[in-house]
mmCIF file of C-alpha atoms and ligand atoms in Angstrom:
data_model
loop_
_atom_site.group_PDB
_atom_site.id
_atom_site.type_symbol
_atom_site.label_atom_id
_atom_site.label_comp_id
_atom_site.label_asym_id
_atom_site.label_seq_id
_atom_site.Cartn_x
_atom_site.Cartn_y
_atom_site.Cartn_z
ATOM 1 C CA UNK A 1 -11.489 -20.074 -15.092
ATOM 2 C CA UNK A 2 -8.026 -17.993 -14.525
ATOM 3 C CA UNK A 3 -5.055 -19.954 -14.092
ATOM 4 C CA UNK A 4 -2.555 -17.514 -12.896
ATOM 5 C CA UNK A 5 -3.141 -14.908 -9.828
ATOM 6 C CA UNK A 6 -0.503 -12.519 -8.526
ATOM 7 C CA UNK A 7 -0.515 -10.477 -5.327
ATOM 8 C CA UNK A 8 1.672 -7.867 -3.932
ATOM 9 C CA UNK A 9 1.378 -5.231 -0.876
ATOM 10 C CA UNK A 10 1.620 -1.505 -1.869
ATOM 11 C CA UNK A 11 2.090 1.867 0.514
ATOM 12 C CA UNK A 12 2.819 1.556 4.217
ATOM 13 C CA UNK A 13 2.971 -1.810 5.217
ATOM 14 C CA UNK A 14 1.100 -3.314 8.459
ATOM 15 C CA UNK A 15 0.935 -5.880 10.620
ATOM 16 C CA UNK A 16 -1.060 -9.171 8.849
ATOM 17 C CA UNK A 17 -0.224 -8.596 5.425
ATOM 18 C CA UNK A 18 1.553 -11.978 5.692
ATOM 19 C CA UNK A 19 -1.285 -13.406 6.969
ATOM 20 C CA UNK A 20 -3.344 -12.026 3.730
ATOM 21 C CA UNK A 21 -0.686 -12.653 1.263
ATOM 22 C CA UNK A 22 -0.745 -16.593 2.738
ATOM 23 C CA UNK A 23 -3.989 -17.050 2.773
ATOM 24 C CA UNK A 24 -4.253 -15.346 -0.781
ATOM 25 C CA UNK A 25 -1.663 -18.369 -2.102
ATOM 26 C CA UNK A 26 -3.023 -20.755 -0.183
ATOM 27 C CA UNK A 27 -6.576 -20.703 -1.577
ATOM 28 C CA UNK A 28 -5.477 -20.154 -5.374
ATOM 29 C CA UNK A 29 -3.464 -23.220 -5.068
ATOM 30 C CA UNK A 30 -6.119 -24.957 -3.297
ATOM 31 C CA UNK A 31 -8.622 -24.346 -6.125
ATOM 32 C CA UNK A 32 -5.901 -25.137 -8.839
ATOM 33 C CA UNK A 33 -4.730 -21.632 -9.508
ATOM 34 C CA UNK A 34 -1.134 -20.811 -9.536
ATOM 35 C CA UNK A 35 0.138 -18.313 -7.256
ATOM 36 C CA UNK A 36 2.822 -15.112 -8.028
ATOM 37 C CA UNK A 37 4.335 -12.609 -5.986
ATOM 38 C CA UNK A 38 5.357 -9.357 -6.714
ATOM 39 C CA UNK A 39 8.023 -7.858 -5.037
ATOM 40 C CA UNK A 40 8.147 -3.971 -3.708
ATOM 41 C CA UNK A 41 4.328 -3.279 -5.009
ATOM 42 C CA UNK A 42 3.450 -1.630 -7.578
ATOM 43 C CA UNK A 43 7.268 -0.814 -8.694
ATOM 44 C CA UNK A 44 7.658 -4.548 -9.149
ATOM 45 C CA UNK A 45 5.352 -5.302 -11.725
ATOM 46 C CA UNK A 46 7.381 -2.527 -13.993
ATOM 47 C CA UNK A 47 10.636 -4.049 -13.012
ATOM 48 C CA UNK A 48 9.265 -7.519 -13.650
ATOM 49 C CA UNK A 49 9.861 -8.436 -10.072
ATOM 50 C CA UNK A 50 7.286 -11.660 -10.422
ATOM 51 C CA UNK A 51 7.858 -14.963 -8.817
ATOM 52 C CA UNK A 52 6.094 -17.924 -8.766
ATOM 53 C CA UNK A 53 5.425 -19.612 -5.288
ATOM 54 C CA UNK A 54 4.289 -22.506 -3.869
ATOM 55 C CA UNK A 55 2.356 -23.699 -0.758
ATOM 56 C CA UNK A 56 5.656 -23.599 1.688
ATOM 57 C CA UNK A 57 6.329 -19.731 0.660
ATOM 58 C CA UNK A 58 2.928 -19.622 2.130
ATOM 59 C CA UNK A 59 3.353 -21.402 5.796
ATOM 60 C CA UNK A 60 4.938 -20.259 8.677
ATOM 61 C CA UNK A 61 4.504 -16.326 7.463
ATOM 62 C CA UNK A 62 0.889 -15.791 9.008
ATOM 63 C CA UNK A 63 2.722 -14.283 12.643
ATOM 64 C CA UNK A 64 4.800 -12.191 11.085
ATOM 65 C CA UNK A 65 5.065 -7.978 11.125
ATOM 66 C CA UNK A 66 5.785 -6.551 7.835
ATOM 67 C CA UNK A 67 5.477 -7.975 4.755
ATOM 68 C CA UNK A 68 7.818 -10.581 3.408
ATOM 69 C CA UNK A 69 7.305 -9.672 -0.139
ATOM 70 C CA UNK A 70 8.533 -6.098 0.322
ATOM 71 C CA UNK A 71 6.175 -3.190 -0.422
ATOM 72 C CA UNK A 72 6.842 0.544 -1.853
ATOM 73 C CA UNK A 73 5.536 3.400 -2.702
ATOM 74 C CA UNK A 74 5.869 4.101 -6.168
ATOM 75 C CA UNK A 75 4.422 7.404 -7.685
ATOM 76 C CA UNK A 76 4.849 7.060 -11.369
ATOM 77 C CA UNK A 77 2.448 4.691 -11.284
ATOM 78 C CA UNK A 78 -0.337 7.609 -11.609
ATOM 79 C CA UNK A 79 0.596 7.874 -15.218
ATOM 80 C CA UNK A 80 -1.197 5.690 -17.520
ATOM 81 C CA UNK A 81 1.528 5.044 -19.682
ATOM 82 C CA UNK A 82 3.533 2.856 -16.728
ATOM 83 C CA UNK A 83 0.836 1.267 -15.921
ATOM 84 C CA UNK A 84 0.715 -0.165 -19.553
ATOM 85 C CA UNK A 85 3.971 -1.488 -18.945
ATOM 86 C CA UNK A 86 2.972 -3.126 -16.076
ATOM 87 C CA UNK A 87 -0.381 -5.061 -18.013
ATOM 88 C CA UNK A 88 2.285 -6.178 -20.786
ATOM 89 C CA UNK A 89 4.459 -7.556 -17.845
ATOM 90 C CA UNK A 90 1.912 -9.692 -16.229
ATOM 91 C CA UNK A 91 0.571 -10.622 -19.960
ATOM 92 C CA UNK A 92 4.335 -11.746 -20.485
ATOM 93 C CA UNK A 93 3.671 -13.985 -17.348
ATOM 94 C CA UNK A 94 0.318 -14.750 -17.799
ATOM 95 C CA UNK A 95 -1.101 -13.384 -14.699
ATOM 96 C CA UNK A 96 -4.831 -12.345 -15.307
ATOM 97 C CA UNK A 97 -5.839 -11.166 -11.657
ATOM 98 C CA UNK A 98 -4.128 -9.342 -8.696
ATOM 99 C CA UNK A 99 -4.819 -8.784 -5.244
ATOM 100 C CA UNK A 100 -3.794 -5.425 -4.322
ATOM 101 C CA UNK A 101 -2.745 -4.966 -0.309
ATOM 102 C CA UNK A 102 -2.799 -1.855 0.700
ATOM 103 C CA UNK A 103 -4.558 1.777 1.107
ATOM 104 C CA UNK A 104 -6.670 4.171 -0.594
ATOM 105 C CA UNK A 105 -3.753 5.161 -2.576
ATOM 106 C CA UNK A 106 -3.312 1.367 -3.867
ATOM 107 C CA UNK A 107 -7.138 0.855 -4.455
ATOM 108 C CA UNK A 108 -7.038 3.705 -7.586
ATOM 109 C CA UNK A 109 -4.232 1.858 -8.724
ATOM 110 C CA UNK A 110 -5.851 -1.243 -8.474
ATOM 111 C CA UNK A 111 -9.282 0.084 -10.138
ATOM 112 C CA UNK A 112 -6.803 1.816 -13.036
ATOM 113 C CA UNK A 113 -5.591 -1.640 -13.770
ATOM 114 C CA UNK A 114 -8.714 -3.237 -13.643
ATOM 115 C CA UNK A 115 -9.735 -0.549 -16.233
ATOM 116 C CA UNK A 116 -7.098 -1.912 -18.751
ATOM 117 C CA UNK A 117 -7.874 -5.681 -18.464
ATOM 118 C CA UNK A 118 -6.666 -7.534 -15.281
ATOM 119 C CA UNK A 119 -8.502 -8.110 -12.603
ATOM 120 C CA UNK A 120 -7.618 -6.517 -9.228
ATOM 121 C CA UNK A 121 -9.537 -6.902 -5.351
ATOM 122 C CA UNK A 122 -8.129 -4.343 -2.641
ATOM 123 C CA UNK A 123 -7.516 -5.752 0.573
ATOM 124 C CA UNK A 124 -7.653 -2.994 3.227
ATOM 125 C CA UNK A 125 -3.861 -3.141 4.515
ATOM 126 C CA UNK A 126 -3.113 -0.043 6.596
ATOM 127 C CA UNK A 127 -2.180 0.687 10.520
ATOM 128 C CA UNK A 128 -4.349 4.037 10.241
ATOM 129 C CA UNK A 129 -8.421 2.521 9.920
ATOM 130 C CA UNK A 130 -8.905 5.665 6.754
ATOM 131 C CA UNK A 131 -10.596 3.014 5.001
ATOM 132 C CA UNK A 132 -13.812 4.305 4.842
ATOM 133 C CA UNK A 133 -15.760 1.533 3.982
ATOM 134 C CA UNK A 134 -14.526 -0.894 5.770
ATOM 135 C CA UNK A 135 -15.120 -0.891 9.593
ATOM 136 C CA UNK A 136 -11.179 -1.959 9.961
ATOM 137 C CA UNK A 137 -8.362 -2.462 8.605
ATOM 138 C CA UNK A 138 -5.570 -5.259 8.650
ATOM 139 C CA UNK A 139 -2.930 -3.572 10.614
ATOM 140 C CA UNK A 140 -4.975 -1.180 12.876
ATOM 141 C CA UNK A 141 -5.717 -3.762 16.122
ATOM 142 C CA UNK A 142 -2.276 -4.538 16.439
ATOM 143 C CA UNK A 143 -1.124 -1.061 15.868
ATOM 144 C CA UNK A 144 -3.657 0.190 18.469
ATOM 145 C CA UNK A 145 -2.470 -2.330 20.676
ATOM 146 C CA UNK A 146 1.208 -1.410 20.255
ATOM 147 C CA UNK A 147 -0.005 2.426 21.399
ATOM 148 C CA UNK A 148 -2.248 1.273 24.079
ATOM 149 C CA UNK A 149 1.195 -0.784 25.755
ATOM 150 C CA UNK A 150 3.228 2.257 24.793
ATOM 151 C CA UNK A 151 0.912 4.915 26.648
ATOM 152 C CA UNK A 152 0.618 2.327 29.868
ATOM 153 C CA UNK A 153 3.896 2.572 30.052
ATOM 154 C CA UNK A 154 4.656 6.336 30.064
ATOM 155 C CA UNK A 155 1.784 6.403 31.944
ATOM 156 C CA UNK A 156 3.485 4.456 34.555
ATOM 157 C CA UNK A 157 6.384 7.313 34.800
ATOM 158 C CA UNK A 158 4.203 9.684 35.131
ATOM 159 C CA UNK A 159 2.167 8.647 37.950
ATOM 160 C CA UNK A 160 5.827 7.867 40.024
ATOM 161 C CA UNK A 161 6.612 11.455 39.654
ATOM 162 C CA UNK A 162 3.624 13.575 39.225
ATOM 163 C CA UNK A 163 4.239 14.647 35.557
ATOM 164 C CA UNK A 164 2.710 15.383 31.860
ATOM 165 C CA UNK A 165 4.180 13.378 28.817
ATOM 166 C CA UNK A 166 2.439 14.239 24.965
ATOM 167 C CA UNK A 167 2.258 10.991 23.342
ATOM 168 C CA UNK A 168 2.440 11.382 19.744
ATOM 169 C CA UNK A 169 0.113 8.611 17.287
ATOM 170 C CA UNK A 170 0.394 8.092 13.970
ATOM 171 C CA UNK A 171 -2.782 7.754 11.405
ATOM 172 C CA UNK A 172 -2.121 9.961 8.138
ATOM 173 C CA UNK A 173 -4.943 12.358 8.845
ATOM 174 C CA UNK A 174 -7.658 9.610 10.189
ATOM 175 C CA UNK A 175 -7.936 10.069 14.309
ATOM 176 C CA UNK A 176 -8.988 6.899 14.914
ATOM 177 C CA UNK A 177 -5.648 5.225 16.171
ATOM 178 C CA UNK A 178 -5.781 8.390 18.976
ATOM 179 C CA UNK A 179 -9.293 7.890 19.657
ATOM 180 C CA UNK A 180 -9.352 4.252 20.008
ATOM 181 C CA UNK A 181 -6.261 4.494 22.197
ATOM 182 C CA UNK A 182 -7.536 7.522 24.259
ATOM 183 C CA UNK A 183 -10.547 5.659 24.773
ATOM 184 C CA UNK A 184 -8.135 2.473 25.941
ATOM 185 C CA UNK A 185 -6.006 4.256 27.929
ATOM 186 C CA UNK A 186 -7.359 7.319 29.572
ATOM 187 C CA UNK A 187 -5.494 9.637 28.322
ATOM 188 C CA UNK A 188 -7.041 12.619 29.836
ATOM 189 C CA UNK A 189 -6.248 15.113 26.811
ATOM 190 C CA UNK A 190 -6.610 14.235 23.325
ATOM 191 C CA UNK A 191 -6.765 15.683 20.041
ATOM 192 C CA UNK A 192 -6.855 14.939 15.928
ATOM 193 C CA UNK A 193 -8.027 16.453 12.997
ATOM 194 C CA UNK A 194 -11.267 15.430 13.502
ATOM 195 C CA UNK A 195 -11.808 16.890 16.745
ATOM 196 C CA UNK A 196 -8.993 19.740 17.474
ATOM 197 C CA UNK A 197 -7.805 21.515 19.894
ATOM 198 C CA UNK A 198 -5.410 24.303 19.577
ATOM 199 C CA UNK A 199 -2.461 24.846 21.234
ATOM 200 C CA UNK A 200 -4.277 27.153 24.199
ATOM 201 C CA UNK A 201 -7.424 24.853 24.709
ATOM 202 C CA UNK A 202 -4.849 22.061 25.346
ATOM 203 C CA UNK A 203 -2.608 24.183 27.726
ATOM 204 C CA UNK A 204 -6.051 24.902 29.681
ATOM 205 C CA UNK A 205 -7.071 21.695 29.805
ATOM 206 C CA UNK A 206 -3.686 20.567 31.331
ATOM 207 C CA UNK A 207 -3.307 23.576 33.601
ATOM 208 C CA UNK A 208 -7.400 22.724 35.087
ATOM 209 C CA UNK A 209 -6.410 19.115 35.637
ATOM 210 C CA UNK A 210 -3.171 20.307 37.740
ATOM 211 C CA UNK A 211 -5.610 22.450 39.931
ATOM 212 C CA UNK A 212 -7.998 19.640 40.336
ATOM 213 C CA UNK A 213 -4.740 17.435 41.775
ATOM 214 C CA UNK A 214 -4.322 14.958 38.935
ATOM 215 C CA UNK A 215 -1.385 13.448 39.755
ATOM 216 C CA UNK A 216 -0.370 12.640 36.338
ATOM 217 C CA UNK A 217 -1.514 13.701 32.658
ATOM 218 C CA UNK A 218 -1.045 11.985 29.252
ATOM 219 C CA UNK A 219 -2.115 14.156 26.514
ATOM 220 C CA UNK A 220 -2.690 11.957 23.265
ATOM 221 C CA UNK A 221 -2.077 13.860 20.167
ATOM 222 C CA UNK A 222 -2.792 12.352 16.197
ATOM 223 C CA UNK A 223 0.464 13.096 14.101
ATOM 224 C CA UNK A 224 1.484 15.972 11.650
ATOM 225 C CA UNK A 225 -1.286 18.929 14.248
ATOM 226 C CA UNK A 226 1.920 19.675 16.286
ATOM 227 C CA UNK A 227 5.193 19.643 16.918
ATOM 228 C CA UNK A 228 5.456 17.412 19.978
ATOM 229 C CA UNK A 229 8.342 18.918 21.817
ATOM 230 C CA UNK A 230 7.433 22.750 21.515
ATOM 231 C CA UNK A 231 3.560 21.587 22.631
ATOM 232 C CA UNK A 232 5.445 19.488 25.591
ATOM 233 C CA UNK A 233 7.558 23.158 26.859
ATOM 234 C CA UNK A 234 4.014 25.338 26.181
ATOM 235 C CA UNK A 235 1.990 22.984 28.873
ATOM 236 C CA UNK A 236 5.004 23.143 31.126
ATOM 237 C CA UNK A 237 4.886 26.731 31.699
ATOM 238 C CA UNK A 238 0.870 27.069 31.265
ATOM 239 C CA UNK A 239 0.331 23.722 34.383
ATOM 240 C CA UNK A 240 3.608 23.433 36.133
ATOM 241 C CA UNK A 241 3.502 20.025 35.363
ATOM 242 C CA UNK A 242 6.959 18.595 34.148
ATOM 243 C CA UNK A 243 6.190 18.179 30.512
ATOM 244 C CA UNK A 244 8.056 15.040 27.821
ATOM 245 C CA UNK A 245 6.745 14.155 24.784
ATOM 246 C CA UNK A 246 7.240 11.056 22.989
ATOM 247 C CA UNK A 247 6.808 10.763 19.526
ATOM 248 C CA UNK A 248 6.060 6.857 18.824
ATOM 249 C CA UNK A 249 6.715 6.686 14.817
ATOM 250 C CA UNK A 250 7.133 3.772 13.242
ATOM 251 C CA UNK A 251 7.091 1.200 16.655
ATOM 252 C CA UNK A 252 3.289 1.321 15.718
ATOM 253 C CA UNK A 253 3.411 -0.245 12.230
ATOM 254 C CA UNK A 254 5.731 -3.564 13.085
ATOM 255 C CA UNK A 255 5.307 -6.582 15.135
ATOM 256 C CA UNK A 256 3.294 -10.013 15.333
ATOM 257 C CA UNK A 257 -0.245 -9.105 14.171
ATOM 258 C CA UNK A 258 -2.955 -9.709 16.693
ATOM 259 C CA UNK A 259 -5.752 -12.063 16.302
ATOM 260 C CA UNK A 260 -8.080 -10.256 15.130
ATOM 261 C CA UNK A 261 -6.055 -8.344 12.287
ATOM 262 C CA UNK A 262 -5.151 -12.151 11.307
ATOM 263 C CA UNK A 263 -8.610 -12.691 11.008
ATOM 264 C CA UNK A 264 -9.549 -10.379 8.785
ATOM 265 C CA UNK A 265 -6.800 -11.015 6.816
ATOM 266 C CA UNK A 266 -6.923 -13.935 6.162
ATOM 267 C CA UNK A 267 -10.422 -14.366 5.776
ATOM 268 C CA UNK A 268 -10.301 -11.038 3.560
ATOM 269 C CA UNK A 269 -8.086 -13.362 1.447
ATOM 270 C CA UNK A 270 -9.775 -16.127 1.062
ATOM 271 C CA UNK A 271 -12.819 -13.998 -0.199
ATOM 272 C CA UNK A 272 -10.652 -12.380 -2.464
ATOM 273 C CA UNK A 273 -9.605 -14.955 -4.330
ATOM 274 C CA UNK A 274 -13.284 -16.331 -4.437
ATOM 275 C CA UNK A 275 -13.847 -12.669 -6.309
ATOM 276 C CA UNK A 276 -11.322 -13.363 -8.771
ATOM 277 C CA UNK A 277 -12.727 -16.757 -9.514
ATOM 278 C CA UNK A 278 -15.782 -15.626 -10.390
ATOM 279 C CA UNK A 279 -14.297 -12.978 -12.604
ATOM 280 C CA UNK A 280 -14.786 -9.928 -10.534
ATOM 281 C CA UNK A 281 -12.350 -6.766 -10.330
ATOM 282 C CA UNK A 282 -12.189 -3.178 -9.679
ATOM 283 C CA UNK A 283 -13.766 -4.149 -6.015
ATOM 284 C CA UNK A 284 -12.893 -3.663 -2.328
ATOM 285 C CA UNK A 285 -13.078 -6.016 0.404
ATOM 286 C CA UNK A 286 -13.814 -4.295 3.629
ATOM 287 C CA UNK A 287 -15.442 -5.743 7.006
ATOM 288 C CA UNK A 288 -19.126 -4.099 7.231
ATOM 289 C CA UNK A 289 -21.335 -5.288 10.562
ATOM 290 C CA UNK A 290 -18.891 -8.000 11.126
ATOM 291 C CA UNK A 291 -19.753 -9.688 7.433
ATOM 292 C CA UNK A 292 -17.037 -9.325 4.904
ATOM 293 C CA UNK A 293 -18.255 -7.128 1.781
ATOM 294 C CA UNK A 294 -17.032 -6.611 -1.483
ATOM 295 C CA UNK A 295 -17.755 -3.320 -2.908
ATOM 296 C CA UNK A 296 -16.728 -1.504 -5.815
ATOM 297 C CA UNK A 297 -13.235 1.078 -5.761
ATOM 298 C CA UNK A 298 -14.670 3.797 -7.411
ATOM 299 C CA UNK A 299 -17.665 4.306 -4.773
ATOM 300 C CA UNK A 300 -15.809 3.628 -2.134
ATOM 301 C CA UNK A 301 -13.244 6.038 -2.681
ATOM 302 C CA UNK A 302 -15.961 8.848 -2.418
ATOM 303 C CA UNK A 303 -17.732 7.079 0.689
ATOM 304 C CA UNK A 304 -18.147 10.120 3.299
ATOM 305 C CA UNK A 305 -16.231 9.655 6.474
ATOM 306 C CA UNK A 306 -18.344 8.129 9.335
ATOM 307 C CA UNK A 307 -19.318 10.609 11.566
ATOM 308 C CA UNK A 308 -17.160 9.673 15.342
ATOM 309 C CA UNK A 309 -17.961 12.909 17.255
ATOM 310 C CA UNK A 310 -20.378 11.224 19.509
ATOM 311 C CA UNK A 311 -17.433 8.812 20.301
ATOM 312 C CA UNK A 312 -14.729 11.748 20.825
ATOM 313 C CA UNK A 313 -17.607 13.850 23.315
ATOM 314 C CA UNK A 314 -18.209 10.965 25.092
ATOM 315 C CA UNK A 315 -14.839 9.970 25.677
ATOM 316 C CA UNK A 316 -13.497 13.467 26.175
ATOM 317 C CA UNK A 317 -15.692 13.718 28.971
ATOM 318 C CA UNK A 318 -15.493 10.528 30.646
ATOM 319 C CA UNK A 319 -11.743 11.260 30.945
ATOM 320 C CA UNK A 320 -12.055 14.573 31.758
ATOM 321 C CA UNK A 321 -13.685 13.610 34.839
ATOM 322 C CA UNK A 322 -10.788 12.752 37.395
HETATM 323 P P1 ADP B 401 -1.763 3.724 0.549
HETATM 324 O O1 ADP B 401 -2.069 2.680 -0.452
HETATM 325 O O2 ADP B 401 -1.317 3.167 1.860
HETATM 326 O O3 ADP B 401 -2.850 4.774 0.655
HETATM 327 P P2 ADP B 401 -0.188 5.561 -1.037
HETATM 328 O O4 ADP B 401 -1.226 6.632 -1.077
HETATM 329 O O5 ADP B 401 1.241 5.940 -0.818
HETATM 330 O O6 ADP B 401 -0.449 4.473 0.077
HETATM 331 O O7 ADP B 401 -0.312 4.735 -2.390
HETATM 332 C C1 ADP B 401 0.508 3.599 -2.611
HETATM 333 C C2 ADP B 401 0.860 3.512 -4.059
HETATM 334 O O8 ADP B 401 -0.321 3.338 -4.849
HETATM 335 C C3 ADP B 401 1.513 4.756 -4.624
HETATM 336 O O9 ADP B 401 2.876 4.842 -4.293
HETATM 337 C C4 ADP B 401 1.289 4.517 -6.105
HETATM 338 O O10 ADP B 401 2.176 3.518 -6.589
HETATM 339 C C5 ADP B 401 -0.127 3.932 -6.118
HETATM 340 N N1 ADP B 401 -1.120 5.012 -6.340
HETATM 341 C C6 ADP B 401 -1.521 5.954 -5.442
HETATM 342 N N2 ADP B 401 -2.409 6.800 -5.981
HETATM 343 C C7 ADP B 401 -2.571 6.389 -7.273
HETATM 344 C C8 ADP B 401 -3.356 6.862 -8.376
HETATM 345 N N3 ADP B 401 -4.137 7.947 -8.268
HETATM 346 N N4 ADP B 401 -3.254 6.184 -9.529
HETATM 347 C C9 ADP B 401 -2.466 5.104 -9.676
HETATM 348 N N5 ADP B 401 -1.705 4.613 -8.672
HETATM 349 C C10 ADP B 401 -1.748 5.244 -7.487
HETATM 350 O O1 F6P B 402 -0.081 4.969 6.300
HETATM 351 C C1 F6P B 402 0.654 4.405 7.329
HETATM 352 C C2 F6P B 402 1.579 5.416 7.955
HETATM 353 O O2 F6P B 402 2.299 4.770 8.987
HETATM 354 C C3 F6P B 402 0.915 6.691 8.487
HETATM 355 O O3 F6P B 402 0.298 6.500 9.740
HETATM 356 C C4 F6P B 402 2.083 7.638 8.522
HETATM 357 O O4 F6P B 402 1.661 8.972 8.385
HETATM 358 C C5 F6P B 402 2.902 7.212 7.325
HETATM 359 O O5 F6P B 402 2.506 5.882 6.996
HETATM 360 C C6 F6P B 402 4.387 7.237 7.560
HETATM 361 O O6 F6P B 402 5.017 6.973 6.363
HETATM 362 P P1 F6P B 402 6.592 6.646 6.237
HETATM 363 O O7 F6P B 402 6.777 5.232 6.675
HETATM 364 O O8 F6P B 402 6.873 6.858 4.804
HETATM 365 O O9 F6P B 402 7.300 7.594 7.149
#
């Protein structure tokens, strides 16, 4: 059986990677394992940024935002011939298996190590749900949640004096923080990649909704399709409505995760480690039908995109309809 196990968090970080990372030490020491950190992802393997931890680095860490062991985004690590620093690093330390926290981006790098001898399971760490085999990700209640509060509360504004206000939602591409949360909320207007609307169609949609007499309008708009501000002045002059945008950034990736991302992550863990155990790498764990599934990298990075435009009609329309 391995002795050693290591785990660090790679890419953006989200709320419950602490609760992953303890429940990652927890259960290797529990089975007689020893537990490592590695600090500032996959940058601290090369810089030999390894620690060994015990049971009370573990406790007390599951509530909090962030991650505690630091995590980065480090491109050299594409090139094979860093990554070969980074297998004689954990040989040095005698770490034989990782768990990788993380996005898509981490899971190649994971499945690349695995490929030159130590063992690595991806746990799906990232606020934006583009896992696509994985139903959710750690990170993405809490960040929803965080959006949800954050449009009630413009929303509030708006209704006292009959205005507009362009929320913008992070998500890297994947809609599903803007969906979720237009869904939530009611945001009469919405729009991602996955289901766009220019510039015009938007304007319309605001300027039918002042006709109608809606006394307030929250557009909900996925980041990098616009630039808030300029959208904000175009449905101005197209509705009448006074127009402010806010632009939510990074608010949506900290604080306490919620239950349910603590969950996942911590059973995710758990199951993780259990992988390891019995020898397994290059795999995935992702939440399928509410049952936790391990599944291997390579296919799941080439999983097509579940298909959500039933959701987006459905909700378009239902708060359309004032
Ligand atoms: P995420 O994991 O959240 O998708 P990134 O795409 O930024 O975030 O990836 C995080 C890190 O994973 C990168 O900074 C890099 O260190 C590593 N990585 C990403 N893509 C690859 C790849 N093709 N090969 C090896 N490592 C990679
Ligand atoms: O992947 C998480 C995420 O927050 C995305 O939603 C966003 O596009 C990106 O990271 C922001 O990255 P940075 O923190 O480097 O600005």
């Amino acid at each position: 059986m391995i002795k050693k196990i290591g785990v660090l968090t790679s890419g953006g970080d989200s709320p419950g990677m602490n609760a992953a990372i303890s429940a990652v030490v927890k259960s290797a020491i529990s089975k007689g394992i020893e537990a490592y950190v590695i600090r500032e992802g996959y940058k601290g393997l090369i810089n030999k940024w390894i620690e060994k931890v015990d049971t009370t680095f573990a406790s007390d860490i599951i509530s909090r935002g962030g991650t505690i062991i630091g995590s980065a985004r480090f491109p050299e690590f594409k090139e094979e011939s860093v990554r070969k620093i980074a297998v004689e690093n954990l040989k040095e330390f005698g770490i034989e298996a990782l768990v990788v926290i993380g996005g898509d981006g981490s899971y190649q790098g994971a499945e690349k190590l695995t490929n030159l001898g130590i063992n690595c399971i991806g746990l799906p760490g990232t606020i934006d749900n583009d896992i696509v085999s994985s139903d959710y990700t750690i990170g993405f209640d809490t960040a929803l949640n965080t959006v949800v509060r954050s449009i009630d509360q413009i929303r509030d504004t708006m209704q006292s004096h009959s205005r507009c206000s362009v929320v913008e939602i992070m998500g890297n591409g994947c809609g599903d923080l803007t969906l979720y949360a237009a869904t939530a909320t009611g945001a009469e207007v919405f729009s991602t990649k996955e289901s766009f609307l220019t510039e015009e169609e938007i304007c319309q949609e605001v300027k039918n909704l002042a006709k109608a007499g809606k006394r307030s309008v929250v557009v909900a708009v996925a980041e990098k399709l616009y630039d808030a501000h300029s959208l904000a002045t175009k449905i101005e002059e197209a509705s009448g409505y006074v127009t402010r945008a806010t632009v939510l950034g990074h608010v949506q990736r900290g604080g306490s995760p919620t239950a349910m991302d603590r969950y996942l992550a911590v059973n995710a863990g758990i199951f993780a480690v259990e992988q390891l155990i019995e020898g397994k790498g290059g795999l995935y764990i992702g939440m399928s039908d509410n049952k936790l599934v391990a599944r291997d990298i390579n296919s799941t990075l080439n999983m097509p995109k579940p298909d959500k435009s039933q959701e987006y009609q459905k909700a378009r329309k239902n708060n359309l309809s004032i």
